[in-house]
Amino acid sequence: MTGTTDTLTAAAALALGDDALVLSHRLGEWAGSAPVLEEEVALANIALDLLGQARVLLSLVGDEDELAYLREERSFRNSQLVEQPNGDFAHTIARQLYFSTYQRLLYGRLASGDGPFAGLAAKAVKEVAYHQDHAEHWTLRLGDGTPESHQRMQRACDALWRYTGELFQPVDGLDLDLPALETAWLDSVTGVLGRATLTVPSGPRTGAWSAGAGRQGLHTESFGRMLAEMQHLHRSHPGATW
Amino acid sequence: MTAVTAGTAGTTGVPGASDTAAAAEQAAYEAVFDAAVAADERIEPRDWMPEAYRASLVRQIAQHAHSEIIGMQPEANWITRAPSLRRKAILMAKVQDEAGHGLYLYSAAETLGTSRDELLDKLHSGRQKYSSIFNYPTLTWADVGAIGWLVDGAAITNQVPLCRCSYGPYARAMVRVCKEESFHQRQGYEALLALSRGTEAQHAMAQDAVDRWWWPSLMMFGPPDDESTHTAQAMAWKIKRHSNDELRQRFVDIAVPQAEALGLTLPDPDLRWNEERGHYDFGPIDWTEFWDVLKGNGPCNDQRLSKRRQAHEDGAWVREAAAAYADKHTGKHGEAQA
């Protein structure tokens, strides 16, 4: 690899790695609070898969723990979608639906290429297919369940819609046909929402700041608090190993 | 054991049968059951069993399942603060396994004619208990290691003999649970070892955690033999294989050299090797504290139960949605539940 490729690969690995790290953390917050035991297992399982992906990706860039625990908010490159607070179960599922659909398409394309992420993507795409399946089934159950679950699911889909445009902003080092990826994503999500008797949100998919903001280190307010909790212990013992 | 199945046993006391005939039939079933237990055969769900045996197993398995579920809380408390990604992954996997153990155990209990919903209801209303150990707080990261080493260690000491328990479904669940628990215990030990060999502050953190978790771990074996109400019957039925005090002694004998290898001390001035007995002697347990925690006055009893109830209540609309969806789309929801 040339020096330029190294830098580009690192930039892309950081973006994808931060996505996985941050979403894994959010899912970890569910432990002990899920609606049924089976979901304790499922959410922890997904969180673990994502954490595994994050560790591989961050290790391509440097020391995984330094990167996770010693960067500040402005240096994280995750999309704003994954840092959104869990909210109720519908909110978590809507976030999972949007993100896992994106991740499955993304890793599917990366796995079929010969770029630096092909190996990782080939393994990760199997995990992500399971995540997407899980999110789709819950979207159907909640959307087409009771009036209350329908309302909650619709509200969650609407609220998170504005963070989905960012997923298709260019990422340095990722050579992908983004418009094609976005079309496939819209087709897939629109199909699931339709089957779930939900209305495809009509609002914008990006805001004044949100287009690519997370990728530039511009995050939403809850993210700093999430990092404070995540990093506190590690930062309290500089140089210690665990 | 297949000699008497529930299909025939269920006819005990059919209307019209004379009292003596019913009593004779009952005695015959009991004889078959007793012989199976004596021969170390496994009792299976469709076999006839004394009602008290059934009730005792439901109580014990349910309490065990509840302990797995409540036991997720003290450790989950540190998932978002785990100090390295490796430790975070290990902890998440462990908490996930505990939910899985809860599932196996509720399934085992259901083979005795109860349901998970019913058992959860009893947990939430305080009619069934969970292990008193989970009413202690996890105050530092080292507590996660101490729980792995001591609490899981005590659990394994208790559970390995249960792999030979007379009730088949419980014994088989224990085989799976013990394999995973042993893995967690080694990981907890290794986490403590890293702290003990780390910086001065990390070592102090590990020592403090062991100081706080040692006695509660010894209490996990239950009251002393002369105060244990269930032990004699449970041993006669081969549900339990060893008394509380025997298992507690076994645990101490294993833990003392492990503490030495860790470079940590145990908070008991009376702890010393007894050449004559071939065991470690140890100091008196504060049974007042044990009963206090058991009665609900431990540091976290209210918090643990409230959080569990809250999760259940907050999740009600999700469970209702899943049931409504299943009804609409398969029309088989009721059948699937039956």
CSV table of C-alpha atoms in Angstrom, one decimal, chain A residues 21 24-25 27-29 31-38 40-42 44-45 47-48 51 54-55 58 64-65 68-69 88-90 137-138 140-142 144-146 148-149 152-153 195 226 229-234 237-242, chain B residues 69 72-73 76-90 92-96 98-100 102-103 106 116 120 141 190-191 194-195 198-199 201-202 205 307-308 311-312 314-322 324-325 328-329:
chain,number,residue,atom,x,y,z
A,21,LEU,CA,-18.3,1.1,18.4
A,24,SER,CA,-22.5,-1.3,20.2
A,25,HIS,CA,-22.3,0.9,23.2
A,27,LEU,CA,-27.1,-1.5,22.6
A,28,GLY,CA,-25.0,-2.4,25.7
A,29,GLU,CA,-27.1,0.2,27.6
A,31,ALA,CA,-28.6,-5.0,29.2
A,32,GLY,CA,-31.0,-5.9,32.0
A,33,SER,CA,-33.8,-3.7,30.6
A,34,ALA,CA,-35.1,-5.5,27.5
A,35,PRO,CA,-38.8,-6.3,27.1
A,36,VAL,CA,-38.3,-10.0,27.1
A,37,LEU,CA,-35.4,-12.3,27.9
A,38,GLU,CA,-35.0,-13.3,24.3
A,40,GLU,CA,-31.7,-9.5,26.3
A,41,VAL,CA,-29.9,-12.2,24.3
A,42,ALA,CA,-30.5,-10.7,20.9
A,44,ALA,CA,-26.4,-8.2,23.6
A,45,ASN,CA,-25.5,-10.5,20.7
A,47,ALA,CA,-23.8,-5.4,20.4
A,48,LEU,CA,-21.1,-8.0,20.6
A,51,LEU,CA,-18.0,-4.5,19.1
A,54,ALA,CA,-15.2,-2.1,15.8
A,55,ARG,CA,-12.1,-3.8,17.3
A,58,LEU,CA,-9.9,0.4,14.9
A,64,GLU,CA,-8.1,0.1,19.7
A,65,ASP,CA,-8.2,1.3,23.3
A,68,ALA,CA,-11.9,4.4,21.8
A,69,TYR,CA,-11.0,5.9,25.2
A,88,ASP,CA,-38.1,3.2,23.8
A,89,PHE,CA,-37.8,-0.2,22.2
A,90,ALA,CA,-39.4,1.2,18.9
A,137,HIS,CA,-39.1,-8.7,12.1
A,138,TRP,CA,-39.5,-6.3,15.0
A,140,LEU,CA,-43.3,-5.7,11.3
A,141,ARG,CA,-44.4,-6.8,14.8
A,142,LEU,CA,-44.4,-3.2,16.2
A,144,ASP,CA,-48.5,-4.1,12.6
A,145,GLY,CA,-49.1,-5.0,16.2
A,146,THR,CA,-51.3,-2.9,18.4
A,148,GLU,CA,-49.9,1.8,20.6
A,149,SER,CA,-47.0,-0.1,19.1
A,152,ARG,CA,-44.6,4.3,18.8
A,153,MET,CA,-42.9,2.7,15.8
A,195,ARG,CA,-45.3,-4.3,5.0
A,226,MET,CA,-22.1,9.0,26.3
A,229,GLU,CA,-19.4,7.5,30.8
A,230,MET,CA,-17.6,5.2,28.4
A,231,GLN,CA,-14.2,6.8,28.9
A,232,HIS,CA,-14.2,7.8,32.5
A,233,LEU,CA,-12.6,4.8,34.1
A,234,HIS,CA,-9.9,4.4,31.4
A,237,HIS,CA,-5.9,5.5,35.2
A,238,PRO,CA,-3.5,6.8,32.6
A,239,GLY,CA,-1.2,4.2,31.3
A,240,ALA,CA,-2.8,1.3,33.1
A,241,THR,CA,-3.5,-2.0,31.4
A,242,TRP,CA,-6.6,-4.0,32.1
B,69,ILE,CA,-31.9,-12.6,35.6
B,72,MET,CA,-27.4,-9.5,35.1
B,73,GLN,CA,-27.9,-6.1,36.9
B,76,ALA,CA,-24.5,-4.8,33.4
B,77,ASN,CA,-23.9,-1.8,35.7
B,78,TRP,CA,-20.3,-1.8,34.3
B,79,ILE,CA,-20.8,-2.6,30.6
B,80,THR,CA,-20.9,1.1,29.6
B,81,ARG,CA,-17.8,1.8,31.7
B,82,ALA,CA,-15.6,-1.2,31.0
B,83,PRO,CA,-12.0,0.1,30.8
B,84,SER,CA,-10.9,-1.7,27.6
B,85,LEU,CA,-12.7,-3.0,24.5
B,86,ARG,CA,-11.6,-6.6,25.3
B,87,ARG,CA,-13.0,-6.4,28.8
B,88,LYS,CA,-16.2,-4.9,27.5
B,89,ALA,CA,-16.7,-7.7,25.0
B,90,ILE,CA,-16.1,-10.3,27.7
B,92,MET,CA,-21.2,-8.3,27.4
B,93,ALA,CA,-20.8,-11.9,26.5
B,94,LYS,CA,-21.2,-12.9,30.1
B,95,VAL,CA,-24.3,-10.9,30.7
B,96,GLN,CA,-25.8,-12.4,27.5
B,98,GLU,CA,-26.8,-15.1,32.0
B,99,ALA,CA,-29.9,-14.3,30.1
B,100,GLY,CA,-29.5,-17.6,28.2
B,102,GLY,CA,-32.3,-17.8,32.7
B,103,LEU,CA,-34.0,-19.1,29.6
B,106,TYR,CA,-37.3,-21.3,33.1
B,116,ARG,CA,-42.3,-18.4,32.8
B,120,LEU,CA,-41.8,-13.9,36.7
B,141,TRP,CA,-14.6,-2.1,38.0
B,190,GLU,CA,-7.8,-13.2,35.0
B,191,ALA,CA,-9.3,-9.7,35.2
B,194,ALA,CA,-4.5,-8.0,35.8
B,195,LEU,CA,-5.5,-5.5,38.4
B,198,GLY,CA,-1.2,-3.5,37.7
B,199,THR,CA,-0.7,-0.1,39.2
B,201,ALA,CA,-4.4,2.0,42.5
B,202,GLN,CA,-5.5,-1.0,40.5
B,205,MET,CA,-9.2,-1.6,43.8
B,307,LYS,CA,-35.5,-2.3,37.9
B,308,ARG,CA,-36.7,-5.7,37.0
B,311,ALA,CA,-38.2,-3.5,32.5
B,312,HIS,CA,-41.1,-5.8,32.5
B,314,ASP,CA,-41.9,-0.9,30.1
B,315,GLY,CA,-41.8,-3.9,27.8
B,316,ALA,CA,-45.5,-4.8,28.2
B,317,TRP,CA,-46.5,-2.9,25.0
B,318,VAL,CA,-43.8,-4.7,23.1
B,319,ARG,CA,-45.0,-8.2,24.2
B,320,GLU,CA,-48.6,-7.2,23.4
B,321,ALA,CA,-47.5,-6.0,20.0
B,322,ALA,CA,-45.7,-9.3,19.3
B,324,ALA,CA,-51.2,-9.2,18.3
B,325,TYR,CA,-48.9,-9.5,15.3
B,328,LYS,CA,-53.1,-11.4,12.8
B,329,HIS,CA,-50.5,-13.2,10.7
